[in-house]
Coordinates of C-alpha atoms in Angstrom, one line a residue:
Chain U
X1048 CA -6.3 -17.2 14.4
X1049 CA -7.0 -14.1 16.7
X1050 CA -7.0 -10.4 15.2
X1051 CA -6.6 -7.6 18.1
X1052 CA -5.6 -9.2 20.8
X1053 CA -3.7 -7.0 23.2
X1054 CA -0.5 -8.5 22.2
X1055 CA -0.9 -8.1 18.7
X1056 CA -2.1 -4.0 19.7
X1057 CA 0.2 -3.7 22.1
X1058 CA 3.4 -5.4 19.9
X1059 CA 3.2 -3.4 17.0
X1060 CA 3.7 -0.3 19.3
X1061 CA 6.8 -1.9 20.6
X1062 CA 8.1 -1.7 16.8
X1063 CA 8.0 1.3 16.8
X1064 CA 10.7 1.5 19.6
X1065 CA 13.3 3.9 19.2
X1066 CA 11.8 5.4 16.2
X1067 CA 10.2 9.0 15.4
X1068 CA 6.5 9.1 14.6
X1069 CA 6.3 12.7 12.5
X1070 CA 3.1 14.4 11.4
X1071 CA 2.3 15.1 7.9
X1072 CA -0.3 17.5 5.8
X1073 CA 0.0 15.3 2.4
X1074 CA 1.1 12.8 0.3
X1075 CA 4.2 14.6 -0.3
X1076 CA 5.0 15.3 3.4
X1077 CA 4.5 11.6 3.9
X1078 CA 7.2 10.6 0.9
X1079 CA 9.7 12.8 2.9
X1080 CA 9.3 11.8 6.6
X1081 CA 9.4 8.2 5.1
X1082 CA 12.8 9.0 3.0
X1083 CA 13.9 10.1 6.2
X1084 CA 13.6 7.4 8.1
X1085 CA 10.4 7.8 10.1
X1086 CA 9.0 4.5 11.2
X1087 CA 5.6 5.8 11.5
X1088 CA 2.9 9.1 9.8
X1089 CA 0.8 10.9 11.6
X1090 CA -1.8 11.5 8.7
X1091 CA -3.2 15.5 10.1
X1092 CA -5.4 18.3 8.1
X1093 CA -3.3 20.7 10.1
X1094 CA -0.1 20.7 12.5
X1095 CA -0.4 21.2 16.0
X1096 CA 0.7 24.8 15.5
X1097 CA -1.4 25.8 13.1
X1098 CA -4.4 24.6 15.1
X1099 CA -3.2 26.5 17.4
X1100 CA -3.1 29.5 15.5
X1101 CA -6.7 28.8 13.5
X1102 CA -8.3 28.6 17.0
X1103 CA -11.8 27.3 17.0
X1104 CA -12.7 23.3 16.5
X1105 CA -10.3 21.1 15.3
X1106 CA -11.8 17.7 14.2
X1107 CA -10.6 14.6 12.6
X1108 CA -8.8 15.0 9.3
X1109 CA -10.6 14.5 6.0
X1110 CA -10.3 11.0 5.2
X1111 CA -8.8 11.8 1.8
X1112 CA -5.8 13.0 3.2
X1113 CA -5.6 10.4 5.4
X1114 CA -6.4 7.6 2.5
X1115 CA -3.9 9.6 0.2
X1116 CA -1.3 9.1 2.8
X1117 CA -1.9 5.4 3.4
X1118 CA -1.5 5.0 -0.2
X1119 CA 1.9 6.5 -1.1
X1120 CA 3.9 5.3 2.1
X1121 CA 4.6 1.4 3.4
X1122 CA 5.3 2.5 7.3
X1123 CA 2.3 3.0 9.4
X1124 CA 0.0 5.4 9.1
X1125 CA -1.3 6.6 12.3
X1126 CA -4.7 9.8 12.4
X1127 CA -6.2 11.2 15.4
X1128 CA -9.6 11.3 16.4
X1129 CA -11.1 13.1 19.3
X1130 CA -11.5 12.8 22.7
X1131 CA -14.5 10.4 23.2
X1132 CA -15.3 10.9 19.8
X1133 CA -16.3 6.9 19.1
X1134 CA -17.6 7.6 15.4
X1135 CA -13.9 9.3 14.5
X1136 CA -12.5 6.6 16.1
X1137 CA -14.6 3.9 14.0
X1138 CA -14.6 5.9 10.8
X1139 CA -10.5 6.1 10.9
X1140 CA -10.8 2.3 11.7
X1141 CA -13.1 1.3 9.0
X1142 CA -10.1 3.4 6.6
X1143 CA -7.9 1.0 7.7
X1144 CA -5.0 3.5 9.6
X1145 CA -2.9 1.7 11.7
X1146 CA -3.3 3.2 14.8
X1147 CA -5.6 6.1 16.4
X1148 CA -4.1 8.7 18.1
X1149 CA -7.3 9.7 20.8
X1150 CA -5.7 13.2 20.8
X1151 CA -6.1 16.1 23.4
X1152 CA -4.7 18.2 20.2
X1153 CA -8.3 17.7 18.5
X1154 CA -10.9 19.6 20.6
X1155 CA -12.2 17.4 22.7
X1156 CA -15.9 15.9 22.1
X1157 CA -16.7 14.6 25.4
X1158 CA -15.8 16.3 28.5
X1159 CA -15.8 13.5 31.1
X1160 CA -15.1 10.0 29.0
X1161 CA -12.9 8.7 26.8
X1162 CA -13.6 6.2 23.9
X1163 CA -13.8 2.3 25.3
X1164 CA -10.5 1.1 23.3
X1165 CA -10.5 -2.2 24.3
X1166 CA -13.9 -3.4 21.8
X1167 CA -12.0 -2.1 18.7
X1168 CA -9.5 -4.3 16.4
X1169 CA -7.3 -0.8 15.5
X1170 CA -4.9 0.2 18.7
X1171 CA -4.7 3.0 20.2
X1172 CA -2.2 5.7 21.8
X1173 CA -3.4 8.3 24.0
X1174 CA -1.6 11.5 25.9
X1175 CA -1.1 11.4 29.7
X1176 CA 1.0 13.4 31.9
X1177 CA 1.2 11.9 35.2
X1178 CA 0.5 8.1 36.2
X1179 CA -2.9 8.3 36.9
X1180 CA -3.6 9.1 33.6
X1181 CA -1.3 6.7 31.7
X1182 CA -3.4 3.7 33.7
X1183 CA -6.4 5.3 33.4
X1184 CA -5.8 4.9 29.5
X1185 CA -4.6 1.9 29.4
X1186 CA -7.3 0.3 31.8
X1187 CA -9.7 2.2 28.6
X1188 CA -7.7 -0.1 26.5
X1189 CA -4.7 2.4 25.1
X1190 CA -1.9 -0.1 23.6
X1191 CA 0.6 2.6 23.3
X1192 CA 1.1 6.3 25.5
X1193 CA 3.1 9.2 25.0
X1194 CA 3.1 12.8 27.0
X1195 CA 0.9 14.9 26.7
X1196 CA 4.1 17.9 26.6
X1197 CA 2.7 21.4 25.2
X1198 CA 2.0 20.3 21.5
X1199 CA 2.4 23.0 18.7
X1200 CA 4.9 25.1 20.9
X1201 CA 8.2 23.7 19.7
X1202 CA 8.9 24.0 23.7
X1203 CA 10.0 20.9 25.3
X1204 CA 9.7 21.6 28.8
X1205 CA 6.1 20.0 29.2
X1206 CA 7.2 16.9 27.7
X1207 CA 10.0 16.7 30.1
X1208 CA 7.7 17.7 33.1
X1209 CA 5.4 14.4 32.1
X1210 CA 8.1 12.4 31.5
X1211 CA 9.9 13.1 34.8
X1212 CA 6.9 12.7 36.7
X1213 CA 5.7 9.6 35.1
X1214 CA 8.8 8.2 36.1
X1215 CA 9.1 9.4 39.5
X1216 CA 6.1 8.4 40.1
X1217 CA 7.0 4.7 39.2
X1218 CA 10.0 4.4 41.2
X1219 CA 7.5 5.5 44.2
X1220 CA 5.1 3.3 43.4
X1221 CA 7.4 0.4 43.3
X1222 CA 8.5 1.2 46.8
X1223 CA 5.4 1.3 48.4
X1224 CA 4.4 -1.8 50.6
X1225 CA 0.7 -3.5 50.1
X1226 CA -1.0 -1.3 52.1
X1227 CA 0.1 1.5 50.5
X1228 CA -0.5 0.8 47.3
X1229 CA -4.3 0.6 48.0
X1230 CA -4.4 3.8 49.2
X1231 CA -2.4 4.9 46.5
X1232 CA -4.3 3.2 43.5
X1233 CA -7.5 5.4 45.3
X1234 CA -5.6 8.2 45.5
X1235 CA -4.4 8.4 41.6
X1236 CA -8.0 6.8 40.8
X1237 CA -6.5 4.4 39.0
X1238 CA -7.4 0.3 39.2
X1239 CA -5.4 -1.3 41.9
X1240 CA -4.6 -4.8 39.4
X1241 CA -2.3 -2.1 37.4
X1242 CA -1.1 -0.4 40.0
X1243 CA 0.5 -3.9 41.3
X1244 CA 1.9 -4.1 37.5
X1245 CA 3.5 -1.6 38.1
X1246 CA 4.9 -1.7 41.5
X1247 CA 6.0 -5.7 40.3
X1248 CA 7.6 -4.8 36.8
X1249 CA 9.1 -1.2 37.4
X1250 CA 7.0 -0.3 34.3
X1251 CA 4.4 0.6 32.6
X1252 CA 2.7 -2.4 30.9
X1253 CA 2.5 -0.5 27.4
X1254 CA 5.1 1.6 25.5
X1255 CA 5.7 5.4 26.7
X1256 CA 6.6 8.0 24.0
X1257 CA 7.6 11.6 24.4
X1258 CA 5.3 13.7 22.4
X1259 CA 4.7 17.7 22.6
X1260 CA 7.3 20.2 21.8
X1261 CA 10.1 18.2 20.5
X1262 CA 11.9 20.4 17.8
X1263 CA 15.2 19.6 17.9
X1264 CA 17.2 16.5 17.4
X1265 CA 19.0 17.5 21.1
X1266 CA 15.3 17.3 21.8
X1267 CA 14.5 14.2 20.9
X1268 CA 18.0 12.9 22.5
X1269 CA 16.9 14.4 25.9
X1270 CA 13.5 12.8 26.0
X1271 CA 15.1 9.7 25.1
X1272 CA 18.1 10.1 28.0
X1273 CA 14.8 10.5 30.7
X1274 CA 13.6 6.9 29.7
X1275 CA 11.0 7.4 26.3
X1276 CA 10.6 4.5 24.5
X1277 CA 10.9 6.8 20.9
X1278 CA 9.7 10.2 19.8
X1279 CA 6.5 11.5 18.1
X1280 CA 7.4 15.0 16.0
X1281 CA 4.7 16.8 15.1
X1282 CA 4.8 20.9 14.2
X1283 CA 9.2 20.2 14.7
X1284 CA 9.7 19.4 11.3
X1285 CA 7.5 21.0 8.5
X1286 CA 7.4 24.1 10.4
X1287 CA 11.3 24.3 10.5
X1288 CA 13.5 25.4 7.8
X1289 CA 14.7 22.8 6.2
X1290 CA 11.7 19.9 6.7
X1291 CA 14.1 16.9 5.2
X1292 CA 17.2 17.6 7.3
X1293 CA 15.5 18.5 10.7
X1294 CA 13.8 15.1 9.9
X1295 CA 16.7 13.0 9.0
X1296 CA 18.6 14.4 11.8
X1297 CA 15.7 13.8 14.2
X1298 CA 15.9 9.9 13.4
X1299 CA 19.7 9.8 14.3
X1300 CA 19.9 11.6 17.1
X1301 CA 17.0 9.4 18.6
X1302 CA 18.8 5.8 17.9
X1303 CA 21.9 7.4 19.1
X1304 CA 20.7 9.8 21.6
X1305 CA 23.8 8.7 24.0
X1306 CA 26.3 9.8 20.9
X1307 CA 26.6 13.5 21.5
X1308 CA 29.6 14.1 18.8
X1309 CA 26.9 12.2 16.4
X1310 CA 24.3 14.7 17.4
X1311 CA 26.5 17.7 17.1
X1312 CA 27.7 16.9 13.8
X1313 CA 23.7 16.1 12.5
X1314 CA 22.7 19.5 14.3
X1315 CA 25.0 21.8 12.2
X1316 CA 23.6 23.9 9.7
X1317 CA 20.3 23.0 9.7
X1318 CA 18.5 26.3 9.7
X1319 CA 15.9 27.6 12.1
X1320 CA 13.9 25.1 13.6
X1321 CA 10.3 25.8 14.2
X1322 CA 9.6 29.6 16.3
X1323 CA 8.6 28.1 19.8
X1324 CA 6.2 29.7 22.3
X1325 CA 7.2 30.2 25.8
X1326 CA 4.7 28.3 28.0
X1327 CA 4.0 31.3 30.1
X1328 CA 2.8 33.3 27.7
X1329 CA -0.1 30.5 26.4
X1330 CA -2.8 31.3 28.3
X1331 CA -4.3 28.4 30.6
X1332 CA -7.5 28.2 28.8
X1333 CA -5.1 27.0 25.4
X1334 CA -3.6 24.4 26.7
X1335 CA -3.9 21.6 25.3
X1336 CA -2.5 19.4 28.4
X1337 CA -5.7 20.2 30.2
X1338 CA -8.0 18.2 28.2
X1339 CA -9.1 14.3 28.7
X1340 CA -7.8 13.6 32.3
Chain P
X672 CA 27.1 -17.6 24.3
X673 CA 27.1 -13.6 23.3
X674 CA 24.1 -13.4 21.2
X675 CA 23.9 -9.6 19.7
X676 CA 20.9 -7.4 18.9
X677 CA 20.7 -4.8 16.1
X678 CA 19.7 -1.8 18.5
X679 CA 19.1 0.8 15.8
X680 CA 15.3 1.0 16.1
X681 CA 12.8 -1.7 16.6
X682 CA 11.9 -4.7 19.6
X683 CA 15.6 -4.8 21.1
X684 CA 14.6 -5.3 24.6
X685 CA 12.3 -8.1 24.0
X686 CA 14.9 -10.4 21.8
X687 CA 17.7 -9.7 25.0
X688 CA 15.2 -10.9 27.5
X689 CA 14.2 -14.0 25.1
X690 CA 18.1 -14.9 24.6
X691 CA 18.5 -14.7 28.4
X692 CA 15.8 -16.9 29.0
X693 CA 17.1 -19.4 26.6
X694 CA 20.5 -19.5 28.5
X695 CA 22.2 -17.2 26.5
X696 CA 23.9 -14.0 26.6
X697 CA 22.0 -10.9 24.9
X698 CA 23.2 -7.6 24.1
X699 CA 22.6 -4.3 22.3
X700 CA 24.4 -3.7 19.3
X701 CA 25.0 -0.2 17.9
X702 CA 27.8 -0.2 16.3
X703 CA 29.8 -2.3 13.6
X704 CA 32.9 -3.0 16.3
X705 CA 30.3 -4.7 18.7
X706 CA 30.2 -7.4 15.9
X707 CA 33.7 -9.1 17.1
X708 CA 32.2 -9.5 20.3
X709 CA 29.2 -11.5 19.5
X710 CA 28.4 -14.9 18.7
X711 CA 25.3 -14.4 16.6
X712 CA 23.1 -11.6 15.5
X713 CA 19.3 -11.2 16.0
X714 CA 18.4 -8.1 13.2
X715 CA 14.7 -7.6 15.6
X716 CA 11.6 -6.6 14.3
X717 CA 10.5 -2.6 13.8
X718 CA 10.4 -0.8 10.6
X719 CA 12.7 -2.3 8.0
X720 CA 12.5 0.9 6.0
X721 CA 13.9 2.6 8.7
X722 CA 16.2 0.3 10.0
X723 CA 17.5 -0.4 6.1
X724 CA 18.6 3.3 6.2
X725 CA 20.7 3.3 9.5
X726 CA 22.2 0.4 8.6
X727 CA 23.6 1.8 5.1
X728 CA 24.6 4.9 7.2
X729 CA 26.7 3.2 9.6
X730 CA 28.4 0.5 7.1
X731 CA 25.8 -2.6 8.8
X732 CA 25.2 -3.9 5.3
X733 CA 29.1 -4.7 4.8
X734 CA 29.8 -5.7 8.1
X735 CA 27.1 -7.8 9.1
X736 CA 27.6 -9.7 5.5
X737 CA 31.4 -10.4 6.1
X738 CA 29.7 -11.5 9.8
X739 CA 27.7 -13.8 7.8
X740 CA 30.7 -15.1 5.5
X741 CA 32.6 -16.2 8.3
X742 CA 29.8 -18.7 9.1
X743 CA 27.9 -16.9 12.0
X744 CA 24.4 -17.3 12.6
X745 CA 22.2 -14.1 12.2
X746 CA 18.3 -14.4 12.9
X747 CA 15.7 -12.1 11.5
X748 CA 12.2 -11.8 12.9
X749 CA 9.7 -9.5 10.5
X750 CA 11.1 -6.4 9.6
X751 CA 14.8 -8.3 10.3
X752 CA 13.7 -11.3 7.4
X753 CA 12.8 -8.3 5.5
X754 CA 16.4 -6.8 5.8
X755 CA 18.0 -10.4 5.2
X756 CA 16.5 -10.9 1.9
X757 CA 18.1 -11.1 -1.5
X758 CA 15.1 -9.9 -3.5
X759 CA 11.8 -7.7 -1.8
X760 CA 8.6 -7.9 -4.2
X761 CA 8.3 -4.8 -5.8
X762 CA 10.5 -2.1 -7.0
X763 CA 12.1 -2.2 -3.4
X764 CA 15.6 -2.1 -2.9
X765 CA 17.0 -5.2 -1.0
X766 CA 19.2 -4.8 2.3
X767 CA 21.7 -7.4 3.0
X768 CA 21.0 -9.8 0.4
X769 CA 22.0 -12.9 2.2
X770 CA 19.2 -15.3 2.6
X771 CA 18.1 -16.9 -1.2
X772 CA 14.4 -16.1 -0.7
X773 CA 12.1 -13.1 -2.5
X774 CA 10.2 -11.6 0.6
X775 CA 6.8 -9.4 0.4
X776 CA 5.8 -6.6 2.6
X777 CA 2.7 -6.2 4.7
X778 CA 1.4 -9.3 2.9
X779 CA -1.1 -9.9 5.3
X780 CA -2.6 -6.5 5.0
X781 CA -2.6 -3.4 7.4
X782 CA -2.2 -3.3 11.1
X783 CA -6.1 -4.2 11.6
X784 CA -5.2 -7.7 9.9
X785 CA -2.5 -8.3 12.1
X786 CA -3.1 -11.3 14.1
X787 CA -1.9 -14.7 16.6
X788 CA -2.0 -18.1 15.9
X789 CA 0.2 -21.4 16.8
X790 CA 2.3 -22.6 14.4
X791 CA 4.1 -26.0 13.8
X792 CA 7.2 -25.3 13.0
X793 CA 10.2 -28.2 12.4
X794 CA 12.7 -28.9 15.1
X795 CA 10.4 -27.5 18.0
X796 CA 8.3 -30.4 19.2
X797 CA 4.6 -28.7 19.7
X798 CA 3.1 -25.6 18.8
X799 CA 4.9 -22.2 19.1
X800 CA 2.6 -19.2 19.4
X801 CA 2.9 -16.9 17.0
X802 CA 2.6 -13.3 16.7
X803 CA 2.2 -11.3 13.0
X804 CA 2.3 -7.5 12.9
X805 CA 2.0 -6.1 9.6
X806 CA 4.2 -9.2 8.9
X807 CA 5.9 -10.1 5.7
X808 CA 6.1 -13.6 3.9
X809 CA 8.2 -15.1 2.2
X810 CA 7.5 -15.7 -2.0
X811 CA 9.9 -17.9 -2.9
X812 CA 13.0 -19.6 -2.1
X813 CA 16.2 -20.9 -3.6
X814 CA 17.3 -24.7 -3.5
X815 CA 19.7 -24.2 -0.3
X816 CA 17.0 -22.7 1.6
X817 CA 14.9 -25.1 4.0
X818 CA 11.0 -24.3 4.7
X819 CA 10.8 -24.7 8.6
X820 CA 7.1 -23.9 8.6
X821 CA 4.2 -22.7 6.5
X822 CA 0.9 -20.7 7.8
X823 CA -1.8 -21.1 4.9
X824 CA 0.3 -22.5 1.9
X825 CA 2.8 -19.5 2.4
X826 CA 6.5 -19.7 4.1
X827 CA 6.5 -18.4 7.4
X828 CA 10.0 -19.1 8.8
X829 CA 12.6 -20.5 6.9
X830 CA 16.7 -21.4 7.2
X831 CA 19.7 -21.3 5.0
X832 CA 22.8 -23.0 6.6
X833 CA 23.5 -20.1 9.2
X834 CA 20.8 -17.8 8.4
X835 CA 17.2 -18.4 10.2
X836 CA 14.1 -16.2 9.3
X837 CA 10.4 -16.2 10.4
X838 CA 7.4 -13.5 9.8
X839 CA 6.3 -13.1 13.4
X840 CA 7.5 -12.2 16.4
X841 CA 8.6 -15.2 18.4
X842 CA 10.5 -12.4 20.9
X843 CA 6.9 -10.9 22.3
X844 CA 5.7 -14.4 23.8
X845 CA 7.6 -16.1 27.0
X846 CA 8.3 -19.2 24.2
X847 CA 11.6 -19.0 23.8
X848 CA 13.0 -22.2 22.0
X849 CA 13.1 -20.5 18.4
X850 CA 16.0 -18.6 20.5
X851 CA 17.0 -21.9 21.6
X852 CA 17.3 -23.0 18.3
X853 CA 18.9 -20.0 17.2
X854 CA 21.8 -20.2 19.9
X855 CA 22.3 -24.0 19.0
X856 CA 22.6 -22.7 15.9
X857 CA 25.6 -20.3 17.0
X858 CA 26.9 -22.8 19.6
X859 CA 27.6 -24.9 16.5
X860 CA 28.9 -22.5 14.9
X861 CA 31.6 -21.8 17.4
X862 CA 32.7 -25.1 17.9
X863 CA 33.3 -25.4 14.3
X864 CA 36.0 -22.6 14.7

């Protein structure tokens, strides 16, 4: 009997396939994006939005909220720790979440390295938004990715940009000859062993989520039409109007993101979604992208 | 043999590759017309709370237990045993009610519990590798229900006449003869009618 081996890490991100992943404040937040059909929490003090707007550090949650969420919902419960923050990291673990979320949306707590992923039992998902990144997190020992995108903007245009690229990049990568792929594995500073992975299989070795700005159910369609494996929503649904709906129709129009009279018909009358931010108005020093490359 | 998989969230790409590589045919099911063109279903593994809700949405619990009635095999793996069983411990609502077994949730614990082992499971010859995430078990079962295998005292995989359930997650390891087993199972099926 073996606990946290990469397949068990890796496998429980692949249940969560064609799900949506939705932040939540409290135990009552929880009980709704659960009703809804979320497959997974993200157990937060505050929304990426809100951190945003509070400015200053933003840490790992209180563990009661995270322990009050693991106790009123049966899906996963997923928190975030910092940025090469290893006691966060240890201290979720030891509460028993599900998975840690090594988050860019926290302030980071070390400037050049990430946590080692690989020596702890709990998986992990971290941000990237090109290739070299999403190997670089997996080589730490990430079991699960997802874009980076512009979180707490309700503006999906980064999370497209990441996925796009990510994926361009692939198809290059698989049609580069030996050679090439040496020079390129330098060039992205990535290990060359996953950089063959990649150019064998076509894809990455872990699951790829689009995170980051999601705030629609079109959306969450769109990122899953340019080849994400599910969706993470985090400020899209208790910042909206109507948190239940906007969550219930984020869940169908992500299984049937190819059914667009399905989305239509979820889309109406849902009230204002969350108030977005246009990207080039955030100045560069608040962008969240930036951090843990 | 067309062997289908309930695409409406969960490990749907893993159980097509597994059925291809037991000779079979697998494809992504999304809706309840797809169920005429299919052998056998696979309900996969992923969030049965989740997938529970879709399936009420778009009429699965009806359709896939008149697919059932008519003799067709239908395979759940984790979070699809879940969905298969007539009674959940708790104060849980069942989902398709069609397998004579009381199943429990998470009964190994959180995600950190989760874990691999080989299992000896009757009808495949040597071990099968076995992988539990946040798996369920199964409590109990009725008369017509046969215990394929056991992991510590409790029932790990398990078959009623067309119906097959297991815990784990036989679809994330390149051993594929519990699909084997399971397309026999719909191979048999077919010839019957």
């Amino acid at each position: 009997m073996e606990t946290g081996t990469s397949r068990v890490k890796r496998g429980m991100a692949e249940m969560q396939k064609g799900g949506v992943i939705m932040d939540v404040m409290n135990a009552e937040q929880a009980k709704v994006a659960e009703a809804a059909g979320a497959t997974a929490v993200m157990a937060l003090e505050r929304v990426p939005s809100d951190i945003r707007a509070a400015g200053g550090v933003a840490r790992m949650a209180d563990p009661t909220i995270v322990e009050e969420v693991m106790k009123v919902v049966s899906i996963p419960v997923m928190a975030k720790a910092r940025i090469g923050h290893y006691v966060e990291a240890k201290v979720l673990e030891s509460l028993g979440v599900d998975y840690i979320d090594e988050s860019e949306v926290l302030t980071p707590a070390d400037d050049v390295f990430h946590i080692s992923k690989e020596e702890f039992t709990v998986p992990f998902v971290c941000g990237a938004k090109d290739l070299g990144e999403a190997l670089r997190r997996i080589q730490e020992g990430a079991s699960m990715l997802r874009t980076k995108g512009e979180p707490g903007t309700g503006n999906i245009v980064e999370a497209v940009r990441h996925m796009r690229l990510i994926t361009g990049q692939i198809r290059k990568v698989q049609n580069l000859s030996k050679d090439e792929l040496y020079h390129e594995a330098k060039t992205l500073g990535v290990p060359y062993d996953l950089l063959l992975g990649v150019h064998e299989s076509g894809r990455l070795p872990v699951v790829n989520f689009a995170a980051g700005g999601v705030a629609t159910p079109s959306d969450a369609a769109l990122m899953m039409h340019l080849g994400a494996d599910g969706v993470f929503v985090g400020s899209g649904i208790f910042k909206s109007d109507s948190p239940e709906k906007f969550a219930r129709a984020i869940v169908e129009a992500t299984t049937h993101y190819t059914d667009y009279e399905l989305i239509a018909r979820v889309s109406k009358n849902l009230g204002a979604p969350m108030k977005g931010i246009e990207i080039s108005k955030l100045d560069r020093s608040e962008r969240m992208q930036d951090r843990g490359l | 043999m067309r062997i289908g998989v309930l695409a409406l969230q969960g490990a749907v790409a893993e159980h097509i590759r597994s059925i291809g590589l037991a000779g079979g045919e697998g494809v992504a099911v999304k809706t309840v017309e797809q169920l005429k063109e299919i052998g056998g279903l696979i309900l996969p593994g992923g969030e049965s709370t989740t997938i529970g809700k879709l399936m009420r949405k778009y009429g699965f619990i009806d359709a896939i237990r008149e697919f059932a009635g008519e003799g067709k095999p239908v395979f759940g793996t984790c979070a699809g045993m879940i969905v298969l069983a007539d009674k959940l411990e708790g104060a849980e609502e069942p989902h398709l009610r069609l397998m004579d077994m009381t199943v429990a949730r998470n009964a190994f614990g959180r995600q950190r519990e989760s874990f691999e082992t080989d299992l000896d499971v009757k009808g495949i010859d040597t071990p099968l590798r076995a992988v539990f995430i946040r798996a369920p078990l199964i409590k109990e079962v009725g008369s017509d229900v046969d215990v394929l295998c056991s992991y510590k005292d409790e029932i790990v995989t398990a078959r009623q006449g067309n119906l097959l359930a297991c815990s784990y997650h036989p679809e994330l390891t390149d051993d594929y003869r519990l699909h084997e087993y399971f397309l026999k199972m719909a191979e048999e099926a077919a010839a019957k009618h």
